[in-house]
Each structure stands twice: as C-alpha cells, then as structure tokens.
Amino acid sequence: MPEQQLAEIEKEHFSTPLKADAFEMDDETKISLISEHFTSIMEILGLDLSDDSLKGTPGRIAKMYVKEIFSGLNPINKPVATLFENPYRYSEMLVEKNIAVFSNCEHHFVPITGKAHVAYISNGKVIGLSKLNRIVQYYSRRPQVQERLTIQIAEEIKRVMGTQDVAVIVDASHHCVSSRGIQDAGSSTVTSSYSGKFKDPDIRNEFLRYIGQ
Ligand SMILES: Nc1nc2c(ncn2[C@@H]2O[C@H](COP(=O)(O)OP(=O)(O)OP(=O)(O)O)[C@@H](O)[C@H]2O)c(=O)[nH]1
Ligand SMILES: [Zn+2]
C-alpha cells in the first residue's frame, strides 16, 4: 500500500475514522459494490428500476461517491502543493477567502455548503494560491463533521508550509439542519482554528478584518 494511504489510516486525533483495509479494494470494485447496494436501497423504497430515468441511478451514485464527493477519503487524491521561493520577502499574512466548501455530513450523508477562509504567514516559501483551494476541496470530499474538516485543513496547511502560523474559518450550512430535522434554513455554523502567531489577538483581528468579520 502506498505510504500516504498508510499514513492516513494511522490515527491522528483529527483523522477521519478509516478501516485498516480502507484502500485494499480498487475504485472499480467499490463502484460496482456500492451500485449493487444502492440498487437494493432503491428497490426497498419501492422504486421501479426498469424506469429509464431511474435505472442508471445506482451506478451514477456509486461513481459520484468514489470519484467525486468522497474522493478525498483516498490520500492518493491529496493535492500536491507547489511551493515557490519568496525572493520579494513578503512577510505579511496571506489570506485566501471565500473558498467554496461542498462537503457532506457524516451523520446523514446530506450536503454541507459554505465558505472557508484560510491564512498563513510565510516561513520562507510561498504556496501556489489554488493549492489552498484544493486542500479545502480535498478534505471537503469526505463524510465530515465541520470541526474535523476545519482542523484537517489547518493541519495540512501547517504541514505543507512548515509553519504553525495558520488560521482557518469555515462558515457553512448543514442540510441536515435546514432540509430535515429541525428544518432551520437560516442558521449556519462557524468553526475556526488559530495557531502560532494567529493566537495573538491583533494578528487574528487583522485576519478577521480581511474576511469582513
Ligand atoms: N458537532 C456537529 N454536529 C453535527 C454536524 N453535522 C451534523 N451534526 C449534528 O449531528 C447530530 C446527530 O444527532 P442525532 O440525534 O443522532 O440525529 P437526528 O435524530 O437525525 O437529529 P436531528 O437532526 O436533531 O433530527 C444532529 O444534532 C446534527 O445537527 C457537524 O458538523 N458537527
Ligand atoms: Zn447531518
């Protein structure tokens, strides 16, 4: 098994709970099995799978789970960060704000949608901006709780940039709260992670000002 897959299974307090054999099955087998199981779910619900519009749904869902919305479970899909030298000696914080978050709640498997705002202070290198968006997208593409998503994004930026000076805010709506259950469409959930220099209230406030909070 590739090293990054093993590393993902070895548990940190912020790791997604994964089975030891999580990556032993290939994607095509996962898609085929999920499709079979989803066929059963739809049949139990009473749907007629010979219908032209419904018949492809189990396969579509299986492919979507493995290749799209849960593709971030497999560290093979983790974005590789492009780092650059910092000859211009930019030493202030860099903020990437309003990064789209499309995730799914691990309790109900319905969407979590919102925004992430991330910041770091360079420890020598700078990162290609889009890689910050990609890190957010990668960890969003798992069944999630927002607290863990926030920490996973922060830990990955710290690891890649070799600095503790990282801040992350996620502001998201949970469809399990809006479309079912309590059915409160107006509320959203804000989570944050501040490390290193961002523990300083002045630095933290500068970040909050940039993101308009
Ligand atoms: N802390 C946290 N809770 C979450 C998150 N996403 C969903 N939840 C909550 O997880 C809880 C699951 O509670 P249960 O009581 O087992 O589920 P339920 O019967 O469907 O609860 P209701 O949503 O209240 O109908 C709910 O209160 C959800 O709102 C998240 O990202 N973080
Ligand atoms: Zn939920």
PDB file of N, CA, C and O in Angstrom, residues 116-169:
ATOM      1  N   ALA A 116     -14.850  28.692   3.134  1.00  0.00           N
ATOM      2  CA  ALA A 116     -13.707  28.628   4.040  1.00  0.00           C
ATOM      3  C   ALA A 116     -12.817  29.839   3.776  1.00  0.00           C
ATOM      4  O   ALA A 116     -12.741  30.329   2.639  1.00  0.00           O
ATOM      5  N   HIS A 117     -12.207  30.336   4.837  1.00  0.00           N
ATOM      6  CA  HIS A 117     -11.238  31.430   4.733  1.00  0.00           C
ATOM      7  C   HIS A 117      -9.965  30.923   5.398  1.00  0.00           C
ATOM      8  O   HIS A 117     -10.022  30.470   6.556  1.00  0.00           O
ATOM      9  N   VAL A 118      -8.851  30.958   4.674  1.00  0.00           N
ATOM     10  CA  VAL A 118      -7.619  30.446   5.262  1.00  0.00           C
ATOM     11  C   VAL A 118      -6.526  31.514   5.163  1.00  0.00           C
ATOM     12  O   VAL A 118      -6.549  32.358   4.268  1.00  0.00           O
ATOM     13  N   ALA A 119      -5.588  31.449   6.093  1.00  0.00           N
ATOM     14  CA  ALA A 119      -4.477  32.406   6.079  1.00  0.00           C
ATOM     15  C   ALA A 119      -3.232  31.743   6.628  1.00  0.00           C
ATOM     16  O   ALA A 119      -3.323  30.835   7.463  1.00  0.00           O
ATOM     17  N   TYR A 120      -2.076  32.198   6.137  1.00  0.00           N
ATOM     18  CA  TYR A 120      -0.824  31.759   6.736  1.00  0.00           C
ATOM     19  C   TYR A 120       0.171  32.905   6.657  1.00  0.00           C
ATOM     20  O   TYR A 120      -0.005  33.847   5.864  1.00  0.00           O
ATOM     21  N   ILE A 121       1.185  32.812   7.493  1.00  0.00           N
ATOM     22  CA  ILE A 121       2.296  33.768   7.425  1.00  0.00           C
ATOM     23  C   ILE A 121       3.524  32.961   7.000  1.00  0.00           C
ATOM     24  O   ILE A 121       3.853  31.949   7.634  1.00  0.00           O
ATOM     25  N   SER A 122       4.169  33.404   5.925  1.00  0.00           N
ATOM     26  CA  SER A 122       5.228  32.603   5.319  1.00  0.00           C
ATOM     27  C   SER A 122       6.419  32.414   6.247  1.00  0.00           C
ATOM     28  O   SER A 122       6.841  33.314   6.954  1.00  0.00           O
ATOM     29  N   ASN A 123       6.918  31.176   6.157  1.00  0.00           N
ATOM     30  CA  ASN A 123       8.111  30.796   6.915  1.00  0.00           C
ATOM     31  C   ASN A 123       9.256  30.614   5.932  1.00  0.00           C
ATOM     32  O   ASN A 123      10.100  29.762   6.111  1.00  0.00           O
ATOM     33  N   GLY A 124       9.245  31.391   4.848  1.00  0.00           N
ATOM     34  CA  GLY A 124      10.291  31.255   3.831  1.00  0.00           C
ATOM     35  C   GLY A 124       9.695  31.057   2.455  1.00  0.00           C
ATOM     36  O   GLY A 124       9.929  31.841   1.550  1.00  0.00           O
ATOM     37  N   LYS A 125       8.858  30.026   2.304  1.00  0.00           N
ATOM     38  CA  LYS A 125       8.278  29.718   0.992  1.00  0.00           C
ATOM     39  C   LYS A 125       6.882  30.324   0.863  1.00  0.00           C
ATOM     40  O   LYS A 125       6.235  30.612   1.870  1.00  0.00           O
ATOM     41  N   VAL A 126       6.412  30.443  -0.386  1.00  0.00           N
ATOM     42  CA  VAL A 126       5.002  30.770  -0.622  1.00  0.00           C
ATOM     43  C   VAL A 126       4.379  29.618  -1.401  1.00  0.00           C
ATOM     44  O   VAL A 126       5.069  28.883  -2.097  1.00  0.00           O
ATOM     45  N   ILE A 127       3.069  29.484  -1.276  1.00  0.00           N
ATOM     46  CA  ILE A 127       2.364  28.364  -1.916  1.00  0.00           C
ATOM     47  C   ILE A 127       1.557  28.891  -3.104  1.00  0.00           C
ATOM     48  O   ILE A 127       1.068  30.035  -3.074  1.00  0.00           O
ATOM     49  N   GLY A 128       1.447  28.082  -4.169  1.00  0.00           N
ATOM     50  CA  GLY A 128       0.559  28.441  -5.275  1.00  0.00           C
ATOM     51  C   GLY A 128      -0.853  28.582  -4.727  1.00  0.00           C
ATOM     52  O   GLY A 128      -1.359  27.679  -4.058  1.00  0.00           O
ATOM     53  N   LEU A 129      -1.480  29.719  -4.993  1.00  0.00           N
ATOM     54  CA  LEU A 129      -2.762  30.048  -4.338  1.00  0.00           C
ATOM     55  C   LEU A 129      -3.816  28.964  -4.493  1.00  0.00           C
ATOM     56  O   LEU A 129      -4.496  28.603  -3.528  1.00  0.00           O
ATOM     57  N   SER A 130      -3.944  28.437  -5.714  1.00  0.00           N
ATOM     58  CA  SER A 130      -5.006  27.460  -5.970  1.00  0.00           C
ATOM     59  C   SER A 130      -4.850  26.221  -5.093  1.00  0.00           C
ATOM     60  O   SER A 130      -5.818  25.497  -4.864  1.00  0.00           O
ATOM     61  N   LYS A 131      -3.625  25.983  -4.601  1.00  0.00           N
ATOM     62  CA  LYS A 131      -3.409  24.784  -3.774  1.00  0.00           C
ATOM     63  C   LYS A 131      -4.137  24.922  -2.434  1.00  0.00           C
ATOM     64  O   LYS A 131      -4.512  23.916  -1.832  1.00  0.00           O
ATOM     65  N   LEU A 132      -4.331  26.161  -1.987  1.00  0.00           N
ATOM     66  CA  LEU A 132      -5.108  26.354  -0.751  1.00  0.00           C
ATOM     67  C   LEU A 132      -6.562  25.942  -1.004  1.00  0.00           C
ATOM     68  O   LEU A 132      -7.167  25.232  -0.189  1.00  0.00           O
ATOM     69  N   ASN A 133      -7.106  26.368  -2.153  1.00  0.00           N
ATOM     70  CA  ASN A 133      -8.477  25.956  -2.512  1.00  0.00           C
ATOM     71  C   ASN A 133      -8.549  24.440  -2.647  1.00  0.00           C
ATOM     72  O   ASN A 133      -9.523  23.812  -2.227  1.00  0.00           O
ATOM     73  N   ARG A 134      -7.508  23.861  -3.245  1.00  0.00           N
ATOM     74  CA  ARG A 134      -7.518  22.405  -3.458  1.00  0.00           C
ATOM     75  C   ARG A 134      -7.467  21.638  -2.139  1.00  0.00           C
ATOM     76  O   ARG A 134      -8.076  20.579  -2.010  1.00  0.00           O
ATOM     77  N   ILE A 135      -6.711  22.153  -1.168  1.00  0.00           N
ATOM     78  CA  ILE A 135      -6.656  21.485   0.150  1.00  0.00           C
ATOM     79  C   ILE A 135      -8.049  21.505   0.788  1.00  0.00           C
ATOM     80  O   ILE A 135      -8.521  20.495   1.316  1.00  0.00           O
ATOM     81  N   VAL A 136      -8.723  22.652   0.696  1.00  0.00           N
ATOM     82  CA  VAL A 136     -10.094  22.752   1.246  1.00  0.00           C
ATOM     83  C   VAL A 136     -11.002  21.753   0.531  1.00  0.00           C
ATOM     84  O   VAL A 136     -11.763  21.010   1.161  1.00  0.00           O
ATOM     85  N   GLN A 137     -10.882  21.689  -0.792  1.00  0.00           N
ATOM     86  CA  GLN A 137     -11.751  20.792  -1.565  1.00  0.00           C
ATOM     87  C   GLN A 137     -11.470  19.324  -1.223  1.00  0.00           C
ATOM     88  O   GLN A 137     -12.394  18.522  -1.058  1.00  0.00           O
ATOM     89  N   TYR A 138     -10.189  18.995  -1.092  1.00  0.00           N
ATOM     90  CA  TYR A 138      -9.820  17.595  -0.813  1.00  0.00           C
ATOM     91  C   TYR A 138     -10.444  17.108   0.494  1.00  0.00           C
ATOM     92  O   TYR A 138     -11.081  16.051   0.547  1.00  0.00           O
ATOM     93  N   TYR A 139     -10.291  17.882   1.565  1.00  0.00           N
ATOM     94  CA  TYR A 139     -10.846  17.426   2.855  1.00  0.00           C
ATOM     95  C   TYR A 139     -12.368  17.550   2.906  1.00  0.00           C
ATOM     96  O   TYR A 139     -13.026  16.870   3.698  1.00  0.00           O
ATOM     97  N   SER A 140     -12.932  18.424   2.052  1.00  0.00           N
ATOM     98  CA  SER A 140     -14.397  18.522   1.983  1.00  0.00           C
ATOM     99  C   SER A 140     -14.998  17.286   1.338  1.00  0.00           C
ATOM    100  O   SER A 140     -16.158  16.946   1.591  1.00  0.00           O
ATOM    101  N   ARG A 141     -14.206  16.638   0.492  1.00  0.00           N
ATOM    102  CA  ARG A 141     -14.731  15.480  -0.248  1.00  0.00           C
ATOM    103  C   ARG A 141     -14.630  14.207   0.578  1.00  0.00           C
ATOM    104  O   ARG A 141     -14.050  13.208   0.174  1.00  0.00           O
ATOM    105  N   ARG A 142     -15.147  14.299   1.788  1.00  0.00           N
ATOM    106  CA  ARG A 142     -15.246  13.162   2.705  1.00  0.00           C
ATOM    107  C   ARG A 142     -16.549  13.324   3.465  1.00  0.00           C
ATOM    108  O   ARG A 142     -17.032  14.445   3.608  1.00  0.00           O
ATOM    109  N   PRO A 143     -17.093  12.232   4.004  1.00  0.00           N
ATOM    110  CA  PRO A 143     -18.142  12.432   5.007  1.00  0.00           C
ATOM    111  C   PRO A 143     -17.497  13.194   6.167  1.00  0.00           C
ATOM    112  O   PRO A 143     -16.418  12.811   6.626  1.00  0.00           O
ATOM    113  N   GLN A 144     -18.114  14.290   6.585  1.00  0.00           N
ATOM    114  CA  GLN A 144     -17.429  15.163   7.544  1.00  0.00           C
ATOM    115  C   GLN A 144     -18.307  15.625   8.698  1.00  0.00           C
ATOM    116  O   GLN A 144     -19.537  15.615   8.616  1.00  0.00           O
ATOM    117  N   VAL A 145     -17.646  16.030   9.773  1.00  0.00           N
ATOM    118  CA  VAL A 145     -18.216  16.998  10.704  1.00  0.00           C
ATOM    119  C   VAL A 145     -17.369  18.262  10.535  1.00  0.00           C
ATOM    120  O   VAL A 145     -16.180  18.174  10.209  1.00  0.00           O
ATOM    121  N   GLN A 146     -17.992  19.391  10.720  1.00  0.00           N
ATOM    122  CA  GLN A 146     -17.317  20.649  10.375  1.00  0.00           C
ATOM    123  C   GLN A 146     -16.081  20.906  11.230  1.00  0.00           C
ATOM    124  O   GLN A 146     -15.098  21.470  10.764  1.00  0.00           O
ATOM    125  N   GLU A 147     -16.138  20.481  12.484  1.00  0.00           N
ATOM    126  CA  GLU A 147     -14.982  20.699  13.365  1.00  0.00           C
ATOM    127  C   GLU A 147     -13.753  19.984  12.820  1.00  0.00           C
ATOM    128  O   GLU A 147     -12.651  20.549  12.755  1.00  0.00           O
ATOM    129  N   ARG A 148     -13.939  18.711  12.434  1.00  0.00           N
ATOM    130  CA  ARG A 148     -12.798  17.938  11.931  1.00  0.00           C
ATOM    131  C   ARG A 148     -12.321  18.486  10.591  1.00  0.00           C
ATOM    132  O   ARG A 148     -11.117  18.576  10.342  1.00  0.00           O
ATOM    133  N   LEU A 149     -13.255  18.871   9.713  1.00  0.00           N
ATOM    134  CA  LEU A 149     -12.883  19.466   8.424  1.00  0.00           C
ATOM    135  C   LEU A 149     -11.965  20.668   8.643  1.00  0.00           C
ATOM    136  O   LEU A 149     -10.921  20.810   8.002  1.00  0.00           O
ATOM    137  N   THR A 150     -12.347  21.520   9.591  1.00  0.00           N
ATOM    138  CA  THR A 150     -11.581  22.744   9.872  1.00  0.00           C
ATOM    139  C   THR A 150     -10.157  22.401  10.323  1.00  0.00           C
ATOM    140  O   THR A 150      -9.178  22.989   9.845  1.00  0.00           O
ATOM    141  N   ILE A 151     -10.049  21.435  11.219  1.00  0.00           N
ATOM    142  CA  ILE A 151      -8.728  21.062  11.750  1.00  0.00           C
ATOM    143  C   ILE A 151      -7.891  20.380  10.669  1.00  0.00           C
ATOM    144  O   ILE A 151      -6.686  20.638  10.543  1.00  0.00           O
ATOM    145  N   GLN A 152      -8.521  19.526   9.866  1.00  0.00           N
ATOM    146  CA  GLN A 152      -7.757  18.838   8.814  1.00  0.00           C
ATOM    147  C   GLN A 152      -7.178  19.843   7.822  1.00  0.00           C
ATOM    148  O   GLN A 152      -6.024  19.700   7.385  1.00  0.00           O
ATOM    149  N   ILE A 153      -7.955  20.852   7.455  1.00  0.00           N
ATOM    150  CA  ILE A 153      -7.455  21.886   6.529  1.00  0.00           C
ATOM    151  C   ILE A 153      -6.271  22.614   7.175  1.00  0.00           C
ATOM    152  O   ILE A 153      -5.208  22.780   6.566  1.00  0.00           O
ATOM    153  N   ALA A 154      -6.436  23.002   8.432  1.00  0.00           N
ATOM    154  CA  ALA A 154      -5.371  23.756   9.128  1.00  0.00           C
ATOM    155  C   ALA A 154      -4.099  22.911   9.250  1.00  0.00           C
ATOM    156  O   ALA A 154      -2.990  23.391   8.982  1.00  0.00           O
ATOM    157  N   GLU A 155      -4.251  21.651   9.630  1.00  0.00           N
ATOM    158  CA  GLU A 155      -3.068  20.788   9.822  1.00  0.00           C
ATOM    159  C   GLU A 155      -2.326  20.572   8.504  1.00  0.00           C
ATOM    160  O   GLU A 155      -1.103  20.519   8.485  1.00  0.00           O
ATOM    161  N   GLU A 156      -3.064  20.445   7.421  1.00  0.00           N
ATOM    162  CA  GLU A 156      -2.408  20.216   6.129  1.00  0.00           C
ATOM    163  C   GLU A 156      -1.653  21.481   5.678  1.00  0.00           C
ATOM    164  O   GLU A 156      -0.531  21.382   5.163  1.00  0.00           O
ATOM    165  N   ILE A 157      -2.232  22.640   5.892  1.00  0.00           N
ATOM    166  CA  ILE A 157      -1.529  23.881   5.507  1.00  0.00           C
ATOM    167  C   ILE A 157      -0.271  24.040   6.377  1.00  0.00           C
ATOM    168  O   ILE A 157       0.805  24.383   5.874  1.00  0.00           O
ATOM    169  N   LYS A 158      -0.385  23.718   7.653  1.00  0.00           N
ATOM    170  CA  LYS A 158       0.798  23.794   8.539  1.00  0.00           C
ATOM    171  C   LYS A 158       1.892  22.849   8.055  1.00  0.00           C
ATOM    172  O   LYS A 158       3.070  23.203   8.006  1.00  0.00           O
ATOM    173  N   ARG A 159       1.486  21.630   7.697  1.00  0.00           N
ATOM    174  CA  ARG A 159       2.466  20.616   7.267  1.00  0.00           C
ATOM    175  C   ARG A 159       3.164  21.051   5.976  1.00  0.00           C
ATOM    176  O   ARG A 159       4.389  21.042   5.882  1.00  0.00           O
ATOM    177  N   VAL A 160       2.347  21.489   5.014  1.00  0.00           N
ATOM    178  CA  VAL A 160       2.893  21.843   3.707  1.00  0.00           C
ATOM    179  C   VAL A 160       3.794  23.073   3.803  1.00  0.00           C
ATOM    180  O   VAL A 160       4.870  23.122   3.187  1.00  0.00           O
ATOM    181  N   MET A 161       3.376  24.061   4.583  1.00  0.00           N
ATOM    182  CA  MET A 161       4.107  25.334   4.649  1.00  0.00           C
ATOM    183  C   MET A 161       5.220  25.319   5.693  1.00  0.00           C
ATOM    184  O   MET A 161       5.998  26.261   5.771  1.00  0.00           O
ATOM    185  N   GLY A 162       5.255  24.276   6.512  1.00  0.00           N
ATOM    186  CA  GLY A 162       6.288  24.215   7.548  1.00  0.00           C
ATOM    187  C   GLY A 162       6.197  25.365   8.530  1.00  0.00           C
ATOM    188  O   GLY A 162       7.217  25.920   8.956  1.00  0.00           O
ATOM    189  N   THR A 163       4.961  25.734   8.871  1.00  0.00           N
ATOM    190  CA  THR A 163       4.778  26.806   9.849  1.00  0.00           C
ATOM    191  C   THR A 163       3.559  26.507  10.714  1.00  0.00           C
ATOM    192  O   THR A 163       2.639  25.820  10.280  1.00  0.00           O
ATOM    193  N   GLN A 164       3.576  27.042  11.922  1.00  0.00           N
ATOM    194  CA  GLN A 164       2.407  26.951  12.801  1.00  0.00           C
ATOM    195  C   GLN A 164       1.475  28.147  12.589  1.00  0.00           C
ATOM    196  O   GLN A 164       0.370  28.176  13.117  1.00  0.00           O
ATOM    197  N   ASP A 165       1.935  29.125  11.791  1.00  0.00           N
ATOM    198  CA  ASP A 165       1.195  30.396  11.698  1.00  0.00           C
ATOM    199  C   ASP A 165       0.079  30.294  10.657  1.00  0.00           C
ATOM    200  O   ASP A 165       0.200  30.802   9.522  1.00  0.00           O
ATOM    201  N   VAL A 166      -0.993  29.628  11.059  1.00  0.00           N
ATOM    202  CA  VAL A 166      -2.092  29.300  10.144  1.00  0.00           C
ATOM    203  C   VAL A 166      -3.430  29.572  10.826  1.00  0.00           C
ATOM    204  O   VAL A 166      -3.591  29.297  12.024  1.00  0.00           O
ATOM    205  N   ALA A 167      -4.364  30.119  10.056  1.00  0.00           N
ATOM    206  CA  ALA A 167      -5.738  30.308  10.555  1.00  0.00           C
ATOM    207  C   ALA A 167      -6.729  29.776   9.526  1.00  0.00           C
ATOM    208  O   ALA A 167      -6.496  29.899   8.319  1.00  0.00           O
ATOM    209  N   VAL A 168      -7.794  29.184  10.012  1.00  0.00           N
ATOM    210  CA  VAL A 168      -8.857  28.670   9.135  1.00  0.00           C
ATOM    211  C   VAL A 168     -10.206  28.977   9.771  1.00  0.00           C
ATOM    212  O   VAL A 168     -10.391  28.753  10.975  1.00  0.00           O
ATOM    213  N   ILE A 169     -11.109  29.504   8.968  1.00  0.00           N
ATOM    214  CA  ILE A 169     -12.508  29.640   9.397  1.00  0.00           C
ATOM    215  C   ILE A 169     -13.377  28.946   8.356  1.00  0.00           C
ATOM    216  O   ILE A 169     -13.163  29.113   7.151  1.00  0.00           O
TER     217      ILE A 169
END
